[in-house]
mmCIF file of C-alpha atoms in Angstrom:
data_model
loop_
_atom_site.group_PDB
_atom_site.id
_atom_site.type_symbol
_atom_site.label_atom_id
_atom_site.label_comp_id
_atom_site.label_asym_id
_atom_site.label_seq_id
_atom_site.Cartn_x
_atom_site.Cartn_y
_atom_site.Cartn_z
ATOM 1 C CA MET A 1 -7.596 18.227 -55.562
ATOM 2 C CA ALA A 2 -8.668 14.808 -54.264
ATOM 3 C CA ASP A 3 -5.021 13.928 -53.781
ATOM 4 C CA THR A 4 -4.341 16.930 -51.518
ATOM 5 C CA THR A 5 -7.464 16.206 -49.473
ATOM 6 C CA ILE A 6 -6.240 12.693 -48.828
ATOM 7 C CA LYS A 7 -2.822 14.095 -47.925
ATOM 8 C CA LYS A 8 -4.434 16.545 -45.506
ATOM 9 C CA LEU A 9 -6.527 13.749 -44.096
ATOM 10 C CA ALA A 10 -3.502 11.533 -43.665
ATOM 11 C CA ILE A 11 -1.558 14.296 -41.924
ATOM 12 C CA GLY A 12 -4.589 15.097 -39.786
ATOM 13 C CA GLY A 13 -4.819 11.417 -38.911
ATOM 14 C CA LEU A 14 -1.194 11.359 -37.846
ATOM 15 C CA TRP A 15 -1.694 14.381 -35.611
ATOM 16 C CA GLY A 16 -4.785 12.718 -34.192
ATOM 17 C CA LEU A 17 -2.774 9.592 -33.509
ATOM 18 C CA LEU A 18 -0.126 11.617 -31.703
ATOM 19 C CA ALA A 19 -2.740 13.545 -29.739
ATOM 20 C CA GLY A 20 -4.508 10.307 -28.813
ATOM 21 C CA LEU A 21 -1.295 8.728 -27.554
ATOM 22 C CA LEU A 22 -0.391 11.876 -25.641
ATOM 23 C CA LEU A 23 -3.815 11.937 -24.038
ATOM 24 C CA MET A 24 -3.382 8.365 -22.875
ATOM 25 C CA ALA A 25 0.100 8.992 -21.544
ATOM 26 C CA THR A 26 -0.807 12.121 -19.596
ATOM 27 C CA GLY A 27 -4.255 10.985 -18.394
ATOM 28 C CA ILE A 28 -3.833 11.987 -14.745
ATOM 29 C CA GLU A 29 -5.123 9.283 -12.439
ATOM 30 C CA PRO A 30 -5.409 9.357 -8.663
ATOM 31 C CA ALA A 31 -2.843 7.208 -6.883
ATOM 32 C CA LYS A 32 -4.171 3.842 -5.772
ATOM 33 C CA ALA A 33 -1.097 1.969 -4.639
ATOM 34 C CA GLU A 34 -1.021 -0.745 -2.023
ATOM 35 C CA TYR A 35 -2.216 -0.150 1.544
ATOM 36 C CA GLY A 36 0.803 0.489 3.781
ATOM 37 C CA ASP A 37 3.244 1.479 1.040
ATOM 38 C CA VAL A 38 5.566 4.075 2.615
ATOM 39 C CA VAL A 39 7.040 6.846 0.477
ATOM 40 C CA MET A 40 10.253 8.350 1.876
ATOM 41 C CA ASN A 41 11.291 11.695 0.529
ATOM 42 C CA ASN A 42 13.319 13.586 3.122
ATOM 43 C CA TYR A 43 16.330 13.954 0.852
ATOM 44 C CA SER A 44 15.687 12.136 -2.435
ATOM 45 C CA ASP A 45 14.077 14.911 -4.470
ATOM 46 C CA GLU A 46 16.728 17.389 -3.385
ATOM 47 C CA ALA A 47 19.462 14.919 -4.292
ATOM 48 C CA GLY A 48 17.968 14.384 -7.759
ATOM 49 C CA MET A 49 16.896 10.813 -6.996
ATOM 50 C CA ARG A 50 13.350 9.465 -7.245
ATOM 51 C CA PRO A 51 11.753 9.141 -3.772
ATOM 52 C CA VAL A 52 11.871 5.685 -2.145
ATOM 53 C CA ILE A 53 8.859 3.365 -1.890
ATOM 54 C CA PHE A 54 8.923 0.764 0.876
ATOM 55 C CA PRO A 55 6.231 -1.927 0.375
ATOM 56 C CA HIS A 56 5.031 -3.252 3.765
ATOM 57 C CA TRP A 57 2.926 -5.981 2.142
ATOM 58 C CA PHE A 58 5.961 -7.455 0.382
ATOM 59 C CA HIS A 59 8.157 -7.433 3.485
ATOM 60 C CA ARG A 60 5.542 -8.760 5.916
ATOM 61 C CA VAL A 61 5.193 -11.891 3.814
ATOM 62 C CA ARG A 62 8.855 -12.515 4.709
ATOM 63 C CA PHE A 63 9.388 -10.910 8.115
ATOM 64 C CA ARG A 64 7.308 -10.173 11.214
ATOM 65 C CA CYS A 65 7.040 -6.532 12.243
ATOM 66 C CA LYS A 66 9.290 -7.279 15.232
ATOM 67 C CA VAL A 67 12.366 -7.807 13.030
ATOM 68 C CA CYS A 68 12.294 -4.249 11.702
ATOM 69 C CA HIS A 69 10.454 -2.345 14.387
ATOM 70 C CA ALA A 70 12.125 -3.921 17.450
ATOM 71 C CA ASP A 71 15.412 -5.530 16.366
ATOM 72 C CA LEU A 72 16.427 -3.016 13.671
ATOM 73 C CA GLY A 73 14.938 0.011 15.410
ATOM 74 C CA PHE A 74 12.670 1.410 12.662
ATOM 75 C CA LYS A 75 10.390 3.936 14.423
ATOM 76 C CA PHE A 76 6.674 3.867 13.552
ATOM 77 C CA LYS A 77 6.814 7.074 11.545
ATOM 78 C CA ALA A 78 7.031 7.516 7.793
ATOM 79 C CA GLY A 79 10.145 9.585 7.161
ATOM 80 C CA GLY A 80 10.875 9.578 10.893
ATOM 81 C CA ASN A 81 14.053 7.518 10.786
ATOM 82 C CA GLU A 82 16.158 9.938 8.758
ATOM 83 C CA ILE A 83 17.516 7.130 6.622
ATOM 84 C CA ASN A 84 20.284 8.025 4.181
ATOM 85 C CA MET A 85 22.631 6.057 1.936
ATOM 86 C CA LEU A 86 25.589 6.178 4.346
ATOM 87 C CA LYS A 87 23.533 4.445 7.056
ATOM 88 C CA ILE A 88 22.337 1.890 4.502
ATOM 89 C CA ILE A 89 25.784 0.936 3.213
ATOM 90 C CA ASP A 90 26.989 0.750 6.831
ATOM 91 C CA GLY A 91 24.372 -1.960 7.433
ATOM 92 C CA GLU A 92 21.671 0.033 9.237
ATOM 93 C CA TYR A 93 17.959 0.208 8.298
ATOM 94 C CA CYS A 94 17.375 -1.177 4.782
ATOM 95 C CA GLY A 95 21.088 -2.038 4.728
ATOM 96 C CA ALA A 96 20.642 -4.656 7.458
ATOM 97 C CA CYS A 97 19.141 -6.878 4.747
ATOM 98 C CA HIS A 98 19.852 -5.229 1.397
ATOM 99 C CA ASN A 99 23.507 -6.204 1.628
ATOM 100 C CA GLY A 100 23.871 -8.880 -1.044
ATOM 101 C CA ASP A 101 23.520 -11.581 1.606
ATOM 102 C CA ILE A 102 19.918 -11.581 2.871
ATOM 103 C CA ALA A 103 18.471 -9.528 -0.008
ATOM 104 C CA TRP A 104 19.834 -7.887 -3.152
ATOM 105 C CA SER A 105 22.349 -5.148 -2.554
ATOM 106 C CA VAL A 106 22.351 -1.326 -2.848
ATOM 107 C CA GLU A 107 23.519 -1.162 -6.464
ATOM 108 C CA ASN A 108 19.891 -1.738 -7.493
ATOM 109 C CA CYS A 109 19.104 1.931 -6.933
ATOM 110 C CA ASP A 110 15.956 1.965 -9.018
ATOM 111 C CA LEU A 111 14.220 -0.873 -7.142
ATOM 112 C CA CYS A 112 14.044 1.359 -4.039
ATOM 113 C CA HIS A 113 14.134 4.790 -5.695
ATOM 114 C CA SER A 114 11.028 4.061 -7.752
ATOM 115 C CA ALA A 115 8.461 6.791 -6.955
ATOM 116 C CA LYS A 116 7.333 9.551 -9.256
ATOM 117 C CA PRO A 117 9.556 12.571 -8.625
ATOM 118 C CA GLY A 118 7.927 14.983 -6.189
ATOM 119 C CA THR A 119 5.839 12.357 -4.327
ATOM 120 C CA PRO A 120 5.754 13.525 -0.687
ATOM 121 C CA THR A 121 6.644 11.363 2.327
ATOM 122 C CA GLN A 122 3.502 9.410 3.286
ATOM 123 C CA VAL A 123 1.909 6.142 4.324
ATOM 124 C CA HIS A 124 -0.150 5.328 1.291
ATOM 125 C CA GLU A 125 -3.889 4.621 1.748
ATOM 126 C CA SER A 126 -3.731 5.503 5.453
ATOM 127 C CA THR A 127 -7.051 6.316 7.142
ATOM 128 C CA LEU A 128 -6.392 10.032 6.875
ATOM 129 C CA GLN A 129 -5.774 9.672 3.141
ATOM 130 C CA GLN A 130 -8.960 7.639 2.731
ATOM 131 C CA LEU A 131 -11.359 10.370 3.799
ATOM 132 C CA VAL A 132 -13.523 11.271 0.833
ATOM 133 C CA ALA A 133 -12.443 14.909 0.905
ATOM 134 C CA PRO A 134 -8.951 14.759 -0.582
ATOM 135 C CA VAL A 135 -6.220 15.655 1.899
ATOM 136 C CA ALA A 136 -4.086 18.436 0.422
ATOM 137 C CA GLY A 137 -0.714 17.186 -0.736
ATOM 138 C CA ALA A 138 -1.431 13.629 0.316
ATOM 139 C CA GLY A 139 -0.346 12.364 -3.071
ATOM 140 C CA GLY A 140 -3.777 11.799 -4.555
ATOM 141 C CA ALA A 141 -6.027 10.292 -1.942
ATOM 142 C CA GLY A 142 -8.612 10.006 -4.687
ATOM 143 C CA GLY A 143 -11.835 9.819 -2.692
ATOM 144 C CA ASN A 144 -12.132 6.367 -1.290
ATOM 145 C CA ASN A 145 -14.157 5.546 1.781
ATOM 146 C CA ASN A 146 -14.455 1.815 1.664
ATOM 147 C CA LYS A 147 -17.828 0.319 2.396
ATOM 148 C CA MET B 1 -1.226 3.932 -54.792
ATOM 149 C CA LYS B 2 -4.095 6.303 -54.049
ATOM 150 C CA SER B 3 -6.205 3.605 -52.439
ATOM 151 C CA SER B 4 -3.370 2.576 -50.149
ATOM 152 C CA ARG B 5 -3.053 6.200 -49.005
ATOM 153 C CA LEU B 6 -6.774 6.305 -48.418
ATOM 154 C CA LEU B 7 -6.573 3.123 -46.387
ATOM 155 C CA PHE B 8 -3.715 4.588 -44.377
ATOM 156 C CA SER B 9 -5.603 7.770 -43.636
ATOM 157 C CA ILE B 10 -8.673 5.802 -42.570
ATOM 158 C CA ILE B 11 -6.584 3.720 -40.153
ATOM 159 C CA ALA B 12 -4.712 6.808 -38.955
ATOM 160 C CA LEU B 13 -8.044 8.500 -38.279
ATOM 161 C CA THR B 14 -9.768 5.620 -36.502
ATOM 162 C CA VAL B 15 -6.867 4.650 -34.215
ATOM 163 C CA PRO B 16 -6.861 7.904 -32.247
ATOM 164 C CA ILE B 17 -10.636 7.840 -31.964
ATOM 165 C CA VAL B 18 -10.549 4.334 -30.502
ATOM 166 C CA LEU B 19 -7.677 5.322 -28.205
ATOM 167 C CA HIS B 20 -9.545 8.404 -27.157
ATOM 168 C CA LEU B 21 -12.657 6.379 -26.355
ATOM 169 C CA ALA B 22 -10.601 3.847 -24.404
ATOM 170 C CA SER B 23 -8.932 6.556 -22.346
ATOM 171 C CA GLY B 24 -12.327 8.156 -21.823
ATOM 172 C CA VAL B 25 -13.526 4.943 -20.186
ATOM 173 C CA ALA B 26 -10.345 4.717 -18.112
ATOM 174 C CA THR B 27 -10.678 8.241 -16.730
ATOM 175 C CA ALA B 28 -14.428 7.835 -16.168
ATOM 176 C CA GLN B 29 -15.788 10.778 -18.107
ATOM 177 C CA ASN B 30 -19.282 9.377 -17.715
ATOM 178 C CA ALA B 31 -21.002 11.241 -14.856
ATOM 179 C CA ASN B 32 -23.072 8.217 -13.875
ATOM 180 C CA THR B 33 -20.492 5.543 -13.214
ATOM 181 C CA PHE B 34 -21.677 2.968 -10.668
ATOM 182 C CA ASN B 35 -19.108 3.949 -8.033
ATOM 183 C CA ARG B 36 -18.684 7.700 -7.971
ATOM 184 C CA LEU B 37 -16.502 8.034 -4.832
ATOM 185 C CA MET B 38 -15.367 4.525 -4.047
ATOM 186 C CA LYS B 39 -12.605 2.870 -6.021
ATOM 187 C CA PRO B 40 -14.188 0.007 -8.004
ATOM 188 C CA PRO B 41 -12.986 -3.559 -7.256
ATOM 189 C CA GLU B 42 -11.047 -3.980 -10.507
ATOM 190 C CA GLU B 43 -8.818 -1.059 -9.532
ATOM 191 C CA ARG B 44 -7.724 -2.620 -6.238
ATOM 192 C CA ASN B 45 -4.213 -4.023 -5.781
ATOM 193 C CA PRO B 46 -2.911 -2.614 -9.100
ATOM 194 C CA PRO B 47 0.573 -3.558 -10.344
ATOM 195 C CA PRO B 48 3.379 -1.045 -9.586
ATOM 196 C CA MET B 49 3.368 0.189 -13.207
ATOM 197 C CA LYS B 50 -0.200 1.414 -12.745
ATOM 198 C CA ASP B 51 -0.497 2.301 -9.052
ATOM 199 C CA GLY B 52 -0.010 6.035 -9.374
ATOM 200 C CA ILE B 53 2.963 6.419 -7.014
ATOM 201 C CA HIS B 54 5.569 4.249 -8.770
ATOM 202 C CA ASP B 55 7.173 5.969 -11.757
ATOM 203 C CA PRO B 56 6.405 3.878 -14.867
ATOM 204 C CA ASP B 57 9.427 5.501 -16.555
ATOM 205 C CA ASN B 58 11.741 4.008 -13.925
ATOM 206 C CA SER B 59 13.342 0.800 -15.220
ATOM 207 C CA GLY B 60 13.127 -0.883 -11.784
ATOM 208 C CA THR B 61 9.361 -0.412 -11.549
ATOM 209 C CA ARG B 62 8.572 -3.187 -14.047
ATOM 210 C CA ILE B 63 10.699 -5.670 -12.059
ATOM 211 C CA LEU B 64 8.718 -5.179 -8.831
ATOM 212 C CA GLN B 65 6.171 -7.834 -7.894
ATOM 213 C CA PRO B 66 2.487 -7.135 -8.641
ATOM 214 C CA PRO B 67 0.596 -7.491 -5.294
ATOM 215 C CA ARG B 68 -2.137 -9.688 -6.793
ATOM 216 C CA GLU B 69 0.432 -12.337 -7.654
ATOM 217 C CA ALA B 70 1.524 -12.553 -4.007
ATOM 218 C CA PHE B 71 -2.003 -12.287 -2.591
ATOM 219 C CA GLU B 72 -3.541 -14.954 -4.813
ATOM 220 C CA PRO B 73 -3.252 -17.862 -2.308
ATOM 221 C CA MET B 74 -4.084 -15.757 0.765
ATOM 222 C CA PRO B 75 -7.439 -15.425 2.563
ATOM 223 C CA LYS B 76 -9.266 -12.295 1.453
ATOM 224 C CA ALA B 77 -10.601 -9.369 3.492
ATOM 225 C CA ASN B 78 -12.674 -6.312 2.691
ATOM 226 C CA SER B 79 -10.219 -3.569 3.582
ATOM 227 C CA GLY B 80 -6.547 -2.661 3.685
ATOM 228 C CA ASN B 81 -4.545 -4.867 1.326
ATOM 229 C CA ARG B 82 -7.794 -6.876 0.953
ATOM 230 C CA ILE B 83 -5.901 -9.682 2.675
ATOM 231 C CA ASP B 84 -6.601 -11.168 6.110
ATOM 232 C CA TRP B 85 -2.995 -11.237 7.319
ATOM 233 C CA VAL B 86 -3.785 -12.803 10.695
ATOM 234 C CA LYS B 87 -5.615 -15.658 9.011
ATOM 235 C CA ALA B 88 -2.877 -16.009 6.378
ATOM 236 C CA LEU B 89 -0.410 -16.576 9.210
ATOM 237 C CA GLU B 90 -2.718 -18.949 11.118
ATOM 238 C CA GLU B 91 -3.295 -21.021 7.988
ATOM 239 C CA ASN B 92 0.428 -21.107 7.170
ATOM 240 C CA LYS B 93 -0.120 -19.381 3.835
ATOM 241 C CA ILE B 94 2.861 -17.221 4.753
ATOM 242 C CA ASN B 95 5.819 -17.935 6.993
ATOM 243 C CA PRO B 96 7.405 -14.603 7.935
ATOM 244 C CA ARG B 97 10.649 -14.786 9.882
ATOM 245 C CA TYR B 98 10.711 -13.737 13.544
ATOM 246 C CA ASP B 99 14.459 -13.220 13.256
ATOM 247 C CA ARG B 100 16.357 -11.471 10.488
ATOM 248 C CA LEU B 101 18.746 -14.406 9.994
ATOM 249 C CA ASP B 102 17.260 -17.506 11.624
ATOM 250 C CA PRO B 103 14.200 -18.863 9.777
ATOM 251 C CA ALA B 104 13.532 -21.376 12.572
ATOM 252 C CA LYS B 105 13.191 -18.904 15.453
ATOM 253 C CA GLU B 106 9.683 -18.977 16.972
ATOM 254 C CA PRO B 107 7.831 -15.961 18.381
ATOM 255 C CA ILE B 108 7.113 -15.625 22.096
ATOM 256 C CA ILE B 109 3.302 -15.754 22.243
ATOM 257 C CA MET B 110 1.237 -14.287 25.054
ATOM 258 C CA ASP B 111 -2.370 -15.503 25.137
ATOM 259 C CA LEU B 112 -4.307 -12.929 27.143
ATOM 260 C CA ASN B 113 -7.469 -11.088 26.133
ATOM 261 C CA ILE B 114 -8.111 -7.625 27.495
ATOM 262 C CA VAL B 115 -11.790 -6.596 27.472
ATOM 263 C CA ARG B 116 -12.612 -2.912 27.422
ATOM 264 C CA GLU B 117 -16.150 -1.833 28.155
ATOM 265 C CA VAL B 118 -17.646 0.603 25.709
ATOM 266 C CA LYS B 119 -20.431 3.148 26.256
ATOM 267 C CA GLY B 120 -23.418 3.229 23.873
ATOM 268 C CA SER B 121 -24.592 0.591 21.447
ATOM 269 C CA MET B 122 -21.238 -0.654 20.219
ATOM 270 C CA PRO B 123 -20.164 -4.073 21.529
ATOM 271 C CA ASP B 124 -17.285 -4.152 24.031
ATOM 272 C CA VAL B 125 -13.775 -4.346 22.680
ATOM 273 C CA VAL B 126 -11.655 -7.457 22.978
ATOM 274 C CA TYR B 127 -7.922 -6.881 22.601
ATOM 275 C CA PRO B 128 -6.151 -10.193 21.921
ATOM 276 C CA HIS B 129 -2.452 -10.296 22.887
ATOM 277 C CA LYS B 130 -2.076 -13.568 20.995
ATOM 278 C CA GLN B 131 -2.463 -12.262 17.460
ATOM 279 C CA HIS B 132 -0.351 -9.211 18.279
ATOM 280 C CA THR B 133 2.555 -11.127 19.801
ATOM 281 C CA GLU B 134 2.623 -13.334 16.695
ATOM 282 C CA TRP B 135 3.892 -10.283 14.823
ATOM 283 C CA LEU B 136 5.276 -7.859 17.366
ATOM 284 C CA ASP B 137 7.566 -7.536 20.358
ATOM 285 C CA CYS B 138 6.187 -6.265 23.722
ATOM 286 C CA SER B 139 8.551 -3.286 23.409
ATOM 287 C CA ASN B 140 6.746 -2.134 20.249
ATOM 288 C CA CYS B 141 3.757 -1.045 22.382
ATOM 289 C CA HIS B 142 4.866 -0.998 26.035
ATOM 290 C CA PRO B 143 5.332 1.490 27.548
ATOM 291 C CA ALA B 144 5.459 4.162 24.825
ATOM 292 C CA ILE B 145 2.001 3.587 23.274
ATOM 293 C CA PHE B 146 0.227 1.694 26.075
ATOM 294 C CA ILE B 147 1.124 1.784 29.783
ATOM 295 C CA PRO B 148 1.099 -1.898 30.864
ATOM 296 C CA GLN B 149 -1.354 -1.358 33.704
ATOM 297 C CA LYS B 150 -5.104 -1.954 33.807
ATOM 298 C CA GLY B 151 -7.141 1.258 33.559
ATOM 299 C CA ALA B 152 -4.127 3.458 32.879
ATOM 300 C CA ASN B 153 -4.877 4.071 29.194
ATOM 301 C CA GLN B 154 -7.466 6.475 27.799
ATOM 302 C CA ILE B 155 -8.476 5.328 24.323
ATOM 303 C CA SER B 156 -11.045 7.018 22.082
ATOM 304 C CA MET B 157 -12.066 6.502 18.460
ATOM 305 C CA ALA B 158 -10.986 10.089 17.811
ATOM 306 C CA SER B 159 -7.436 9.422 18.983
ATOM 307 C CA ILE B 160 -7.337 6.171 16.987
ATOM 308 C CA LEU B 161 -8.442 7.972 13.820
ATOM 309 C CA LEU B 162 -5.723 10.547 14.398
ATOM 310 C CA GLY B 163 -3.098 7.813 14.464
ATOM 311 C CA GLU B 164 -2.612 7.441 18.222
ATOM 312 C CA LYS B 165 -3.019 4.334 20.432
ATOM 313 C CA CYS B 166 -4.418 1.467 18.251
ATOM 314 C CA GLY B 167 -4.257 3.927 15.338
ATOM 315 C CA VAL B 168 -0.453 3.890 15.322
ATOM 316 C CA CYS B 169 -0.748 0.691 13.250
ATOM 317 C CA HIS B 170 -4.464 0.227 12.480
ATOM 318 C CA GLY B 171 -5.232 2.500 9.556
ATOM 319 C CA LYS B 172 -1.661 2.454 8.298
ATOM 320 C CA VAL B 173 -0.341 -1.088 8.009
ATOM 321 C CA ALA B 174 -2.620 -3.318 10.102
ATOM 322 C CA PHE B 175 -6.329 -3.590 9.152
ATOM 323 C CA PRO B 176 -8.064 -0.185 9.200
ATOM 324 C CA VAL B 177 -10.752 1.105 11.568
ATOM 325 C CA SER B 178 -13.491 0.461 8.989
ATOM 326 C CA ASP B 179 -13.360 -3.168 10.194
ATOM 327 C CA CYS B 180 -15.293 -2.173 13.377
ATOM 328 C CA ARG B 181 -16.406 -5.708 14.274
ATOM 329 C CA LYS B 182 -12.924 -7.145 14.445
ATOM 330 C CA CYS B 183 -12.374 -5.165 17.684
ATOM 331 C CA HIS B 184 -15.942 -4.536 18.851
ATOM 332 C CA ALA B 185 -16.345 -8.266 19.114
ATOM 333 C CA LYS B 186 -18.025 -8.919 22.454
ATOM 334 C CA THR B 187 -21.773 -8.305 22.751
ATOM 335 C CA LYS B 188 -22.800 -6.836 26.086
ATOM 336 C CA THR B 189 -24.694 -9.965 27.171
ATOM 337 C CA ASP B 190 -21.815 -12.310 26.373
ATOM 338 C CA THR B 191 -19.960 -13.595 29.382
ATOM 339 C CA ALA B 192 -16.958 -15.172 27.712
ATOM 340 C CA ALA B 193 -14.710 -13.209 25.402
ATOM 341 C CA LYS B 194 -14.850 -14.446 21.866
#
């Protein structure tokens, strides 16, 4: 009798452990990535790749805006440059630097293709996303009006 | 034998409860948290593994640099990346290239302030070419965003908030419009631009 109770308890504990871990893993949190992170997802989802995240903060430590937005011709519009892998391996857009000479090369797929599948094209934390009322489909603005 | 099983079941029972409590704190189940709408300071600049848009199941995600590591030596600000990028550049905390290949190439700086008078109580706006030409090329703004002629450009806060004019960059990559005083910098009685 006592033995089976302990067994039941132990099994119950194991289930609880599993449930607890599951709860932690699936705990849905609003996105709170870095200001100016650009998600590009014109083609990635459809092609079965994770969408691309371009971190402005990381690149502007190394390059002035002019290098990309004047010399390399990146238009000021998230998703507006219709970048694809052919252009990149031919040395355009990201490929002007991610060529194994200035920065690591294209074989590192998962450093660029690093977003959660289904994340829409966006400029993360942009003013429109920051309005307290969540913008539909903005990838989790998560109410945040600073100050 | 029996006591070891008992011990196991006690541990197995308490672990999920502790985990559950911990996750409860993380997802703020308490209705009276200090910040209800604003993201609390400890959640700012999270590492890619925890930022909500990077996929933690992607092997590359853990290799990416956590922003706080890069921002540590830089002057702080109260919005955007929480970094004052203009000051970081002025104080040589960062040395971004002006040319893709040549680290020695210097930017062409134009030092000209444009003052725009503003109706109502808000101080007049000072637009400094200097800080902008540190980062950008004239062709980034002229003539597509701003016609290079005095009085030719209509600018309103509404258009800025919608991502036009100054709002093409401010509110997306450059410091956001919540930093009112950075632009509304000249009090009406001032004679010299600050």
